GROMACS .gro file of C-alpha atoms in nm:
model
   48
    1UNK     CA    1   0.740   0.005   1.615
    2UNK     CA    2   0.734  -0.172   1.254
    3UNK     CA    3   0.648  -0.524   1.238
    4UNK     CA    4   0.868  -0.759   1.084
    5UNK     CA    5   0.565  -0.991   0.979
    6UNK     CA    6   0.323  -0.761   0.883
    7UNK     CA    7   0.279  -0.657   0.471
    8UNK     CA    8   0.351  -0.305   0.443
    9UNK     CA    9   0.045  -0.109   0.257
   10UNK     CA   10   0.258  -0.112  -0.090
   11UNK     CA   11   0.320  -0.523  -0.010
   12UNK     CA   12  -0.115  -0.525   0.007
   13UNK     CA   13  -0.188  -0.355  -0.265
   14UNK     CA   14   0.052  -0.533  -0.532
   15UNK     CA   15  -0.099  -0.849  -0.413
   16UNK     CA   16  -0.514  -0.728  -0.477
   17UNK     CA   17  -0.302  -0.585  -0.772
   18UNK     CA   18  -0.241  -0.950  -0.934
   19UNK     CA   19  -0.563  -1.096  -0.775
   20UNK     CA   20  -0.776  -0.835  -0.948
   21UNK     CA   21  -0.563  -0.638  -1.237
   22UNK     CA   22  -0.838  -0.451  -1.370
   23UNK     CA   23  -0.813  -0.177  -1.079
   24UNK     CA   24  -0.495   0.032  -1.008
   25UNK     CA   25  -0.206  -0.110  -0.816
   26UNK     CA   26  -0.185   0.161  -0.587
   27UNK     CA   27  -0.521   0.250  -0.404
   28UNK     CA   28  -0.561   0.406  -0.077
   29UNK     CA   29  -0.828   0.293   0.138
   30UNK     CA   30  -0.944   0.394   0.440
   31UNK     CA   31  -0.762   0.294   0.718
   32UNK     CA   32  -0.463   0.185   0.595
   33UNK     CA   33  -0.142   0.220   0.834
   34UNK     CA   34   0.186   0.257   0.779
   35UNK     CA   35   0.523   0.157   0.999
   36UNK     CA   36   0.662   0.484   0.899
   37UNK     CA   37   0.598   0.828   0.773
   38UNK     CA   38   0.814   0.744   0.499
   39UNK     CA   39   0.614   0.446   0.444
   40UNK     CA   40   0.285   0.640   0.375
   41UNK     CA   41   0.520   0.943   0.211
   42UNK     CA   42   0.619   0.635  -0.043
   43UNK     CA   43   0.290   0.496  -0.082
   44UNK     CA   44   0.133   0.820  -0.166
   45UNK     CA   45   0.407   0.947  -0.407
   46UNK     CA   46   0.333   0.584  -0.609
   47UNK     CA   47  -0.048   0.664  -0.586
   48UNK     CA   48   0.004   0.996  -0.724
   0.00000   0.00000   0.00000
């Protein structure tokens, strides 16, 4: 069941995006999770 409160992977990795913009915005790191499948579909059509 998605969270209302919780960042969605894309939501993380845009903020360590503008904390450290010398790495890629999109990153995928071990154990990230995602609400959805379409979530982690999303998330790894941006990373590709």
């Amino acid at each position: 069941m998605p969270c209302p409160s919780r960042m969605s992977a894309q939501e993380e990795s845009i903020c360590k995006y503008v904390e450290e913009p010398t790495q890629s915005v999109i990153t995928p790191e071990l154990g990230i999770s995602f609400d959805s499948l379409g979530d982690g579909y999303d998330f790894y059509t941006l990373y590709s």
